[in-house]
């Protein structure tokens, strides 16, 4: 699996820069006599450069990333439509063998049985020790975990960027934010995670709160540090000298420069939040048994790692979690490359 | 690159220094014959205290029974045999028991240093500690059979002076102990094999008195051993080490030289693997990996004994304290209604639940129809308590879908008239981290909702904390319907009234004993009202008077009053066992016929991997007996299922 | 610079006091069961008396003052009532801190020794097979949940190396897998971010200039690119270390390591308020010191960054 990065060999870059600047014309065209044109006199300098268009153009060139975006979107959409597809079982209900009256315990993937309603059914991913259908559990779990991940990443980004810009650019706020950072960041996030989950009832809301409570400050600090590095760079000094307003500098000069890193952090936040959910479940403060989540599935499954005949219960949730994580990682990286204005020149 | 390598070497050196400051001191063991016999295992729940006189938990008794010997104990066929007492006599009226204490037994500290002789005084000291309210003993209820013990406790609790000399325990001389009982108590002798009757070295306890209680047993240097083993190490959440006490009177029957228990939070996951690698000698094989072990590691698999000591049953909560969002008020009205309770009881398919979540093989033999498990208590004429006439026709209360729906229709009609909105929320609590418990609740939820329909009840699963679970759920009243359990402390149906025998002091609000269903509140108007207004975490309190005035409430109260009267009659009847049992049987039948308690199943024979032949070990369906290690040999291999069957047969044949 | 550090230290002490106060007040909001191992069986009077003896019935401000006074004068962090009955918190922590420190330091060193070279090599050879293998490794670590691969490493690592499953402080061999496992997430973290920063850095003009001037690729990489790329990473070192120690819960539970990570979960689960309070405060103090060290490192590494309040800059 390779990450696709731009190849910034100097010569290549110089070529592309000169290509962009000078339109290649033949001698006849270049030295043609042009009559006086009133409109041409009025014409001012214009660049059709659009940041986001260039970004998407660059991103689309990355086929692997595009494929993974499709996979992630596919997974996301599928988790939502899966319950409405025909022939789906409830993710919570134990399935009972009409012949013996016992539950279908630990059926291997692909086992075909007759259900209570007389229908023939194939358990694609088998069942667990309670006879629950692992296929629907897996998708239910993915839905829960993705929702948590995306929500956490968004909360983190919105609050984090706002706070970070303020912190890094407005020097007066440095004291306040540094104090806040000291307080929030120095209580290790796992401790806050544990404490909040413990004090409140286990639910998705609790997990969101516990994860977002300290996360945004990490993003804010990152932004702040980058801004401090960039803030006093010459082009910003020049901008200030020319009388550009603070907000304009932030939105036009600073943030675009950071979008690459913000996207990368957000992309990594999603799998991170999912991992945190696994962690909290591991400690025993996770979501209740009714709500399938990847944390629930993996924590049940990992006990079966050493049991060859039951291992399948661990493998599938791990695979889904890995796919989601890898996708976000690669997509995040690719997007950050594409979003880097330095890479837009060619 | 050179720089990098020099850095790497520097790091390796630092690592070596950090690790090296405590180099491996263990001598590699060789396979000679006089190699000590070491039993190794993992554990994942730690004792909070070593004070066996304060603790009521099996976990903590498991340490105590191996390090301290009581007066009597059970052998591997559940016969009462002498232990620290060589012999005993009893007066004709059965009230005075005199024990001759074995001479030459010593107390040892954790370094193995001899401290003092074990004398009769140590039992007096032990009882005194249990009867001290400051000790807050979880087993105090047991010692109430001693004359004057309850009066002494109550006087101290009320802040009055009391003289322990008035309590019926005397050291006649250094090796003669005398107990005087309140009334004839048929189970007294066997009941002595229980934690609250263990001796304690008096001077040690006296030196550790603090303002709030006693530091006895709070750390390894604050406790002495006199039993089969000496507890030499107790590093909480790290390890427990027992070393054989070679001076013990029964040392010839102690076949393990050391017991090394290592704490591991992941024991359930790792222990089975460690068994396969022969790094430990014991592991529980939980239900989740059982199917795999049956196919792949069948030679390592054996079973524990079926455990009639524990009864897992379902209890209704008559005073829910959970938040308003779960509609505790509706639940209160429902649970007071006989038809509602019967609907739940006859809808609960106990066989299906036990088969699905507990034991898929022998679930049928586990199901009980009485609270006292079948086969655990017999009259002197050999009649099983569970077969007493009072239980005739009791099965009609259990699983029957047609009846359940009849009850449901009636209950819905009656309760809707009282303003209950259906479906009613039923909060069913389980302990986080206990997968079997969770599975059982999941199955119960599915089964009940399917049987009764979600237009009637909706079960809400509540994951209670993994630590302090009972105090947060059962004792705090945070449940509607809950799988609870009780373990026999002695062989007598009286022990099975304890879970319901709690009381609440109206003035102090202090709850004594166990109040599984919080019935004590229903017996007293004042208490009921106060409890709601004082400790209420939801709005039920506003309806207290309305509840008290309702017919359903009065009906439940009448049943409970009758129950406690029957229990009392049973306790008072200490001579005629048949009469005694009849009283208790009627009391239990009353609870079941009125659907106040749903009996379910006794502890199954769990699968395990062990090198010990469990049938050599002491056994009784009560107390700590089966947790003792003495008598068992450590085999050089894990017991297979075949071997287990042979051992069982040999045991039944009386070969050992 | 010295003046700046002095100022920072003074301010950190204030921050610390604020944290202690917040934690302290929050802990007072927790149920009081966290002070009684036998709460269920106590009467309201008994509870009141005990609270009085513990000094918990005083106003929070006064309690806080007494606590801070005890910290400063006696070095006492309170007494554990539930996790250990009546044992000073410092006694409980004493054997655990050195062990966690040792593990943490070793893990961090291993992470740096493997993670930094890996990141550099990957950046140097981006797009080539080395980069792809390294990325694959990073992706694997990121993708598979820690709960799974830690257990996997323990089970199969011990089998492969013929080691016992449990950690034993006196047996150096048994340190290998816990330290390696603990370092693993950090290895991937360092490698990933260093690679990214170095790649970003290598497109900068000064690198082009250096190349045009004919400096060797390796010299540019190590002298300029690495140093600049390490700036944002360097300041996170102390935090990473702290998180490694706190986050060692998996490792400690799996290998039976009697350290701080497992302790944290234990005391939270047991609701031992004094222990929770003490541990949070301890970690917070370490964190704050870490922050200062991180900032100083950042200014040292990148002279362009100014904190000392240069006149003229906004």
PDB file of C-alpha atoms in Angstrom, chain B residues 187-416:
ATOM      1  CA  UNK B 187     -27.496 -26.718  62.081  1.00  0.00           C
ATOM      2  CA  UNK B 188     -25.153 -25.224  64.671  1.00  0.00           C
ATOM      3  CA  UNK B 189     -22.285 -27.731  64.471  1.00  0.00           C
ATOM      4  CA  UNK B 190     -22.025 -27.769  60.683  1.00  0.00           C
ATOM      5  CA  UNK B 191     -22.593 -24.027  60.621  1.00  0.00           C
ATOM      6  CA  UNK B 192     -19.326 -23.578  62.524  1.00  0.00           C
ATOM      7  CA  UNK B 193     -17.428 -24.203  59.290  1.00  0.00           C
ATOM      8  CA  UNK B 194     -18.035 -20.605  58.318  1.00  0.00           C
ATOM      9  CA  UNK B 195     -15.953 -17.452  58.362  1.00  0.00           C
ATOM     10  CA  UNK B 196     -17.626 -15.716  61.287  1.00  0.00           C
ATOM     11  CA  UNK B 197     -16.733 -18.622  63.603  1.00  0.00           C
ATOM     12  CA  UNK B 198     -13.018 -18.572  62.843  1.00  0.00           C
ATOM     13  CA  UNK B 199     -10.542 -17.747  65.619  1.00  0.00           C
ATOM     14  CA  UNK B 200      -8.397 -14.652  65.693  1.00  0.00           C
ATOM     15  CA  UNK B 201      -5.336 -13.853  67.763  1.00  0.00           C
ATOM     16  CA  UNK B 202      -6.739 -11.428  70.342  1.00  0.00           C
ATOM     17  CA  UNK B 203      -3.624  -9.344  71.152  1.00  0.00           C
ATOM     18  CA  UNK B 204      -3.152  -8.627  67.444  1.00  0.00           C
ATOM     19  CA  UNK B 205      -6.705  -7.358  67.083  1.00  0.00           C
ATOM     20  CA  UNK B 206      -6.434  -5.296  70.253  1.00  0.00           C
ATOM     21  CA  UNK B 207      -3.270  -3.628  69.013  1.00  0.00           C
ATOM     22  CA  UNK B 208      -4.965  -2.536  65.792  1.00  0.00           C
ATOM     23  CA  UNK B 209      -8.053  -0.853  67.209  1.00  0.00           C
ATOM     24  CA  UNK B 210      -8.705   2.541  65.663  1.00  0.00           C
ATOM     25  CA  UNK B 211     -11.345   5.150  66.300  1.00  0.00           C
ATOM     26  CA  UNK B 212     -13.502   4.037  63.409  1.00  0.00           C
ATOM     27  CA  UNK B 213     -12.993   0.314  63.675  1.00  0.00           C
ATOM     28  CA  UNK B 214     -10.100  -2.022  63.362  1.00  0.00           C
ATOM     29  CA  UNK B 215      -7.161  -2.278  61.025  1.00  0.00           C
ATOM     30  CA  UNK B 216      -7.057  -6.038  61.436  1.00  0.00           C
ATOM     31  CA  UNK B 217      -6.567  -7.705  58.062  1.00  0.00           C
ATOM     32  CA  UNK B 218      -6.057  -4.519  56.062  1.00  0.00           C
ATOM     33  CA  UNK B 219      -2.585  -5.594  55.013  1.00  0.00           C
ATOM     34  CA  UNK B 220      -0.422  -8.688  55.045  1.00  0.00           C
ATOM     35  CA  UNK B 221       1.406  -7.742  58.250  1.00  0.00           C
ATOM     36  CA  UNK B 222      -1.852  -7.229  60.097  1.00  0.00           C
ATOM     37  CA  UNK B 223      -3.058 -10.819  60.046  1.00  0.00           C
ATOM     38  CA  UNK B 224      -1.806 -14.196  61.353  1.00  0.00           C
ATOM     39  CA  UNK B 225      -2.293 -17.669  59.948  1.00  0.00           C
ATOM     40  CA  UNK B 226      -2.900 -20.948  61.786  1.00  0.00           C
ATOM     41  CA  UNK B 227      -4.461 -23.099  59.079  1.00  0.00           C
ATOM     42  CA  UNK B 228      -3.243 -25.493  56.429  1.00  0.00           C
ATOM     43  CA  UNK B 229      -1.339 -22.695  54.734  1.00  0.00           C
ATOM     44  CA  UNK B 230       0.393 -19.522  55.828  1.00  0.00           C
ATOM     45  CA  UNK B 231      -0.411 -16.478  53.756  1.00  0.00           C
ATOM     46  CA  UNK B 232       3.050 -15.088  53.128  1.00  0.00           C
ATOM     47  CA  UNK B 233       2.315 -12.529  50.437  1.00  0.00           C
ATOM     48  CA  UNK B 234      -0.661 -10.378  49.634  1.00  0.00           C
ATOM     49  CA  UNK B 235       0.159  -7.575  47.297  1.00  0.00           C
ATOM     50  CA  UNK B 236      -3.235  -6.365  46.158  1.00  0.00           C
ATOM     51  CA  UNK B 237      -3.716  -6.486  42.398  1.00  0.00           C
ATOM     52  CA  UNK B 238      -0.354  -8.241  42.136  1.00  0.00           C
ATOM     53  CA  UNK B 239      -0.239 -11.596  43.882  1.00  0.00           C
ATOM     54  CA  UNK B 240      -1.220 -13.856  46.742  1.00  0.00           C
ATOM     55  CA  UNK B 241       1.145 -16.552  47.983  1.00  0.00           C
ATOM     56  CA  UNK B 242       0.345 -19.374  50.388  1.00  0.00           C
ATOM     57  CA  UNK B 243       3.006 -21.642  51.885  1.00  0.00           C
ATOM     58  CA  UNK B 244       2.212 -24.955  53.527  1.00  0.00           C
ATOM     59  CA  UNK B 245       2.054 -24.865  57.329  1.00  0.00           C
ATOM     60  CA  UNK B 246       4.077 -27.925  58.233  1.00  0.00           C
ATOM     61  CA  UNK B 247       3.040 -27.726  61.884  1.00  0.00           C
ATOM     62  CA  UNK B 248      -0.663 -27.858  61.102  1.00  0.00           C
ATOM     63  CA  UNK B 249      -2.534 -30.732  62.728  1.00  0.00           C
ATOM     64  CA  UNK B 250      -3.612 -31.894  59.286  1.00  0.00           C
ATOM     65  CA  UNK B 251      -0.317 -31.208  57.471  1.00  0.00           C
ATOM     66  CA  UNK B 252      -0.125 -34.819  56.294  1.00  0.00           C
ATOM     67  CA  UNK B 253      -3.182 -34.188  54.153  1.00  0.00           C
ATOM     68  CA  UNK B 254      -1.866 -30.979  52.671  1.00  0.00           C
ATOM     69  CA  UNK B 255      -0.274 -31.967  49.394  1.00  0.00           C
ATOM     70  CA  UNK B 256       0.569 -28.555  47.995  1.00  0.00           C
ATOM     71  CA  UNK B 257       3.733 -26.841  49.243  1.00  0.00           C
ATOM     72  CA  UNK B 258       2.946 -23.491  47.721  1.00  0.00           C
ATOM     73  CA  UNK B 259      -0.006 -21.795  46.102  1.00  0.00           C
ATOM     74  CA  UNK B 260       0.942 -18.898  43.849  1.00  0.00           C
ATOM     75  CA  UNK B 261      -1.879 -16.727  42.638  1.00  0.00           C
ATOM     76  CA  UNK B 262      -1.036 -13.966  40.194  1.00  0.00           C
ATOM     77  CA  UNK B 263      -3.418 -11.105  39.576  1.00  0.00           C
ATOM     78  CA  UNK B 264      -4.279 -10.529  35.960  1.00  0.00           C
ATOM     79  CA  UNK B 265      -7.143  -8.369  34.841  1.00  0.00           C
ATOM     80  CA  UNK B 266      -7.358 -10.456  31.670  1.00  0.00           C
ATOM     81  CA  UNK B 267      -7.285 -13.794  33.417  1.00  0.00           C
ATOM     82  CA  UNK B 268     -10.412 -14.986  31.638  1.00  0.00           C
ATOM     83  CA  UNK B 269      -8.674 -14.518  28.277  1.00  0.00           C
ATOM     84  CA  UNK B 270      -5.124 -15.505  29.167  1.00  0.00           C
ATOM     85  CA  UNK B 271      -5.528 -18.305  31.691  1.00  0.00           C
ATOM     86  CA  UNK B 272      -6.761 -20.866  29.128  1.00  0.00           C
ATOM     87  CA  UNK B 273      -3.729 -20.181  26.941  1.00  0.00           C
ATOM     88  CA  UNK B 274      -1.395 -20.398  29.923  1.00  0.00           C
ATOM     89  CA  UNK B 275      -2.906 -23.749  30.791  1.00  0.00           C
ATOM     90  CA  UNK B 276      -2.102 -25.034  27.323  1.00  0.00           C
ATOM     91  CA  UNK B 277       1.496 -23.848  27.767  1.00  0.00           C
ATOM     92  CA  UNK B 278       1.635 -25.376  31.239  1.00  0.00           C
ATOM     93  CA  UNK B 279       2.411 -22.060  32.863  1.00  0.00           C
ATOM     94  CA  UNK B 280      -0.447 -22.397  35.328  1.00  0.00           C
ATOM     95  CA  UNK B 281      -2.382 -25.312  36.762  1.00  0.00           C
ATOM     96  CA  UNK B 282      -5.915 -24.026  36.746  1.00  0.00           C
ATOM     97  CA  UNK B 283      -8.247 -22.051  34.511  1.00  0.00           C
ATOM     98  CA  UNK B 284     -11.955 -21.603  34.225  1.00  0.00           C
ATOM     99  CA  UNK B 285     -13.197 -22.338  30.737  1.00  0.00           C
ATOM    100  CA  UNK B 286     -15.983 -19.875  30.223  1.00  0.00           C
ATOM    101  CA  UNK B 287     -19.007 -20.465  28.023  1.00  0.00           C
ATOM    102  CA  UNK B 288     -17.742 -18.286  25.196  1.00  0.00           C
ATOM    103  CA  UNK B 289     -14.713 -20.452  24.363  1.00  0.00           C
ATOM    104  CA  UNK B 290     -16.220 -23.732  25.512  1.00  0.00           C
ATOM    105  CA  UNK B 291     -17.299 -24.894  22.075  1.00  0.00           C
ATOM    106  CA  UNK B 292     -13.767 -24.475  20.831  1.00  0.00           C
ATOM    107  CA  UNK B 293     -12.181 -26.279  23.767  1.00  0.00           C
ATOM    108  CA  UNK B 294     -14.545 -29.186  23.331  1.00  0.00           C
ATOM    109  CA  UNK B 295     -13.260 -29.700  19.797  1.00  0.00           C
ATOM    110  CA  UNK B 296      -9.612 -28.711  20.180  1.00  0.00           C
ATOM    111  CA  UNK B 297      -8.488 -29.190  23.772  1.00  0.00           C
ATOM    112  CA  UNK B 298     -10.778 -31.866  25.064  1.00  0.00           C
ATOM    113  CA  UNK B 299      -7.969 -33.517  27.038  1.00  0.00           C
ATOM    114  CA  UNK B 300      -7.575 -30.463  29.204  1.00  0.00           C
ATOM    115  CA  UNK B 301     -11.218 -30.111  29.987  1.00  0.00           C
ATOM    116  CA  UNK B 302     -12.942 -31.241  33.166  1.00  0.00           C
ATOM    117  CA  UNK B 303     -15.750 -29.937  35.325  1.00  0.00           C
ATOM    118  CA  UNK B 304     -16.297 -28.503  38.735  1.00  0.00           C
ATOM    119  CA  UNK B 305     -18.868 -29.922  41.076  1.00  0.00           C
ATOM    120  CA  UNK B 306     -22.453 -28.926  40.563  1.00  0.00           C
ATOM    121  CA  UNK B 307     -23.018 -26.265  43.132  1.00  0.00           C
ATOM    122  CA  UNK B 308     -26.210 -26.552  45.114  1.00  0.00           C
ATOM    123  CA  UNK B 309     -24.838 -23.915  47.450  1.00  0.00           C
ATOM    124  CA  UNK B 310     -25.774 -21.118  45.090  1.00  0.00           C
ATOM    125  CA  UNK B 311     -29.265 -20.442  43.915  1.00  0.00           C
ATOM    126  CA  UNK B 312     -29.751 -17.907  41.152  1.00  0.00           C
ATOM    127  CA  UNK B 313     -33.289 -16.576  41.207  1.00  0.00           C
ATOM    128  CA  UNK B 314     -35.292 -13.610  39.992  1.00  0.00           C
ATOM    129  CA  UNK B 315     -36.486 -10.900  42.326  1.00  0.00           C
ATOM    130  CA  UNK B 316     -39.011  -8.108  41.851  1.00  0.00           C
ATOM    131  CA  UNK B 317     -38.112  -4.746  43.303  1.00  0.00           C
ATOM    132  CA  UNK B 318     -40.876  -3.215  45.383  1.00  0.00           C
ATOM    133  CA  UNK B 319     -39.211   0.133  45.839  1.00  0.00           C
ATOM    134  CA  UNK B 320     -37.388   1.215  42.674  1.00  0.00           C
ATOM    135  CA  UNK B 321     -35.066   4.220  42.972  1.00  0.00           C
ATOM    136  CA  UNK B 322     -34.080   4.628  39.355  1.00  0.00           C
ATOM    137  CA  UNK B 323     -34.733   7.909  37.551  1.00  0.00           C
ATOM    138  CA  UNK B 324     -38.164   9.049  36.432  1.00  0.00           C
ATOM    139  CA  UNK B 325     -37.396   8.460  32.765  1.00  0.00           C
ATOM    140  CA  UNK B 326     -37.906   4.741  33.366  1.00  0.00           C
ATOM    141  CA  UNK B 327     -41.280   5.361  35.003  1.00  0.00           C
ATOM    142  CA  UNK B 328     -40.608   3.811  38.417  1.00  0.00           C
ATOM    143  CA  UNK B 329     -44.049   4.869  39.560  1.00  0.00           C
ATOM    144  CA  UNK B 330     -45.760   2.678  36.954  1.00  0.00           C
ATOM    145  CA  UNK B 331     -43.504  -0.161  37.947  1.00  0.00           C
ATOM    146  CA  UNK B 332     -44.509   0.280  41.591  1.00  0.00           C
ATOM    147  CA  UNK B 333     -48.162  -0.080  40.685  1.00  0.00           C
ATOM    148  CA  UNK B 334     -47.469  -3.092  38.483  1.00  0.00           C
ATOM    149  CA  UNK B 335     -45.316  -4.994  40.909  1.00  0.00           C
ATOM    150  CA  UNK B 336     -47.957  -4.677  43.620  1.00  0.00           C
ATOM    151  CA  UNK B 337     -50.461  -6.307  41.274  1.00  0.00           C
ATOM    152  CA  UNK B 338     -50.646 -10.093  41.603  1.00  0.00           C
ATOM    153  CA  UNK B 339     -51.772 -10.643  38.029  1.00  0.00           C
ATOM    154  CA  UNK B 340     -48.884  -8.633  36.691  1.00  0.00           C
ATOM    155  CA  UNK B 341     -46.343 -10.605  38.709  1.00  0.00           C
ATOM    156  CA  UNK B 342     -47.943 -13.876  37.656  1.00  0.00           C
ATOM    157  CA  UNK B 343     -47.872 -12.756  34.051  1.00  0.00           C
ATOM    158  CA  UNK B 344     -44.116 -12.219  34.254  1.00  0.00           C
ATOM    159  CA  UNK B 345     -43.508 -15.410  36.181  1.00  0.00           C
ATOM    160  CA  UNK B 346     -45.501 -17.655  33.879  1.00  0.00           C
ATOM    161  CA  UNK B 347     -44.057 -15.973  30.800  1.00  0.00           C
ATOM    162  CA  UNK B 348     -40.448 -16.546  31.859  1.00  0.00           C
ATOM    163  CA  UNK B 349     -39.221 -19.668  30.085  1.00  0.00           C
ATOM    164  CA  UNK B 350     -36.625 -20.651  32.642  1.00  0.00           C
ATOM    165  CA  UNK B 351     -35.436 -23.720  30.771  1.00  0.00           C
ATOM    166  CA  UNK B 352     -34.798 -21.729  27.645  1.00  0.00           C
ATOM    167  CA  UNK B 353     -32.974 -19.007  29.551  1.00  0.00           C
ATOM    168  CA  UNK B 354     -30.743 -21.424  31.431  1.00  0.00           C
ATOM    169  CA  UNK B 355     -30.071 -23.511  28.350  1.00  0.00           C
ATOM    170  CA  UNK B 356     -29.191 -20.478  26.251  1.00  0.00           C
ATOM    171  CA  UNK B 357     -27.103 -18.532  28.714  1.00  0.00           C
ATOM    172  CA  UNK B 358     -25.917 -20.840  31.465  1.00  0.00           C
ATOM    173  CA  UNK B 359     -25.510 -24.501  30.666  1.00  0.00           C
ATOM    174  CA  UNK B 360     -26.576 -25.945  27.349  1.00  0.00           C
ATOM    175  CA  UNK B 361     -26.166 -29.544  28.469  1.00  0.00           C
ATOM    176  CA  UNK B 362     -27.574 -30.132  31.915  1.00  0.00           C
ATOM    177  CA  UNK B 363     -29.888 -27.170  32.248  1.00  0.00           C
ATOM    178  CA  UNK B 364     -32.835 -29.349  33.161  1.00  0.00           C
ATOM    179  CA  UNK B 365     -31.247 -30.612  36.365  1.00  0.00           C
ATOM    180  CA  UNK B 366     -30.396 -27.066  37.454  1.00  0.00           C
ATOM    181  CA  UNK B 367     -33.911 -25.631  37.487  1.00  0.00           C
ATOM    182  CA  UNK B 368     -35.468 -25.305  40.943  1.00  0.00           C
ATOM    183  CA  UNK B 369     -39.034 -25.034  42.106  1.00  0.00           C
ATOM    184  CA  UNK B 370     -38.183 -23.957  45.656  1.00  0.00           C
ATOM    185  CA  UNK B 371     -35.860 -21.350  47.033  1.00  0.00           C
ATOM    186  CA  UNK B 372     -33.914 -23.893  49.069  1.00  0.00           C
ATOM    187  CA  UNK B 373     -32.334 -25.993  46.305  1.00  0.00           C
ATOM    188  CA  UNK B 374     -33.434 -29.593  45.965  1.00  0.00           C
ATOM    189  CA  UNK B 375     -31.055 -32.075  47.506  1.00  0.00           C
ATOM    190  CA  UNK B 376     -29.432 -29.629  49.872  1.00  0.00           C
ATOM    191  CA  UNK B 377     -31.470 -30.030  53.078  1.00  0.00           C
ATOM    192  CA  UNK B 378     -32.996 -33.235  54.407  1.00  0.00           C
ATOM    193  CA  UNK B 379     -35.087 -33.841  57.517  1.00  0.00           C
ATOM    194  CA  UNK B 380     -33.872 -36.414  60.014  1.00  0.00           C
ATOM    195  CA  UNK B 381     -36.233 -38.841  58.283  1.00  0.00           C
ATOM    196  CA  UNK B 382     -34.435 -38.308  55.009  1.00  0.00           C
ATOM    197  CA  UNK B 383     -37.106 -36.212  53.290  1.00  0.00           C
ATOM    198  CA  UNK B 384     -35.772 -33.655  50.850  1.00  0.00           C
ATOM    199  CA  UNK B 385     -36.910 -30.170  51.730  1.00  0.00           C
ATOM    200  CA  UNK B 386     -37.901 -29.502  48.149  1.00  0.00           C
ATOM    201  CA  UNK B 387     -40.274 -32.487  48.230  1.00  0.00           C
ATOM    202  CA  UNK B 388     -42.240 -31.281  51.241  1.00  0.00           C
ATOM    203  CA  UNK B 389     -46.046 -31.262  50.764  1.00  0.00           C
ATOM    204  CA  UNK B 390     -46.116 -27.469  50.731  1.00  0.00           C
ATOM    205  CA  UNK B 391     -44.561 -27.547  47.270  1.00  0.00           C
ATOM    206  CA  UNK B 392     -47.247 -29.759  45.731  1.00  0.00           C
ATOM    207  CA  UNK B 393     -48.560 -28.181  42.578  1.00  0.00           C
ATOM    208  CA  UNK B 394     -46.041 -25.373  42.714  1.00  0.00           C
ATOM    209  CA  UNK B 395     -45.034 -26.016  39.095  1.00  0.00           C
ATOM    210  CA  UNK B 396     -48.333 -24.523  37.956  1.00  0.00           C
ATOM    211  CA  UNK B 397     -46.805 -21.119  38.625  1.00  0.00           C
ATOM    212  CA  UNK B 398     -44.024 -21.524  36.124  1.00  0.00           C
ATOM    213  CA  UNK B 399     -43.733 -21.220  32.372  1.00  0.00           C
ATOM    214  CA  UNK B 400     -47.115 -21.440  30.697  1.00  0.00           C
ATOM    215  CA  UNK B 401     -47.789 -19.101  27.819  1.00  0.00           C
ATOM    216  CA  UNK B 402     -51.575 -19.471  27.825  1.00  0.00           C
ATOM    217  CA  UNK B 403     -51.766 -18.605  31.470  1.00  0.00           C
ATOM    218  CA  UNK B 404     -49.308 -15.783  31.009  1.00  0.00           C
ATOM    219  CA  UNK B 405     -51.556 -14.201  28.436  1.00  0.00           C
ATOM    220  CA  UNK B 406     -54.588 -14.587  30.683  1.00  0.00           C
ATOM    221  CA  UNK B 407     -52.721 -12.876  33.487  1.00  0.00           C
ATOM    222  CA  UNK B 408     -51.518 -10.249  31.055  1.00  0.00           C
ATOM    223  CA  UNK B 409     -55.062  -9.421  29.965  1.00  0.00           C
ATOM    224  CA  UNK B 410     -56.244  -9.158  33.559  1.00  0.00           C
ATOM    225  CA  UNK B 411     -53.257  -7.124  34.645  1.00  0.00           C
ATOM    226  CA  UNK B 412     -53.624  -4.726  31.748  1.00  0.00           C
ATOM    227  CA  UNK B 413     -57.251  -4.194  32.524  1.00  0.00           C
ATOM    228  CA  UNK B 414     -56.731  -3.631  36.232  1.00  0.00           C
ATOM    229  CA  UNK B 415     -53.646  -1.510  35.873  1.00  0.00           C
ATOM    230  CA  UNK B 416     -54.854   0.632  33.005  1.00  0.00           C
TER     231      UNK B 416
END
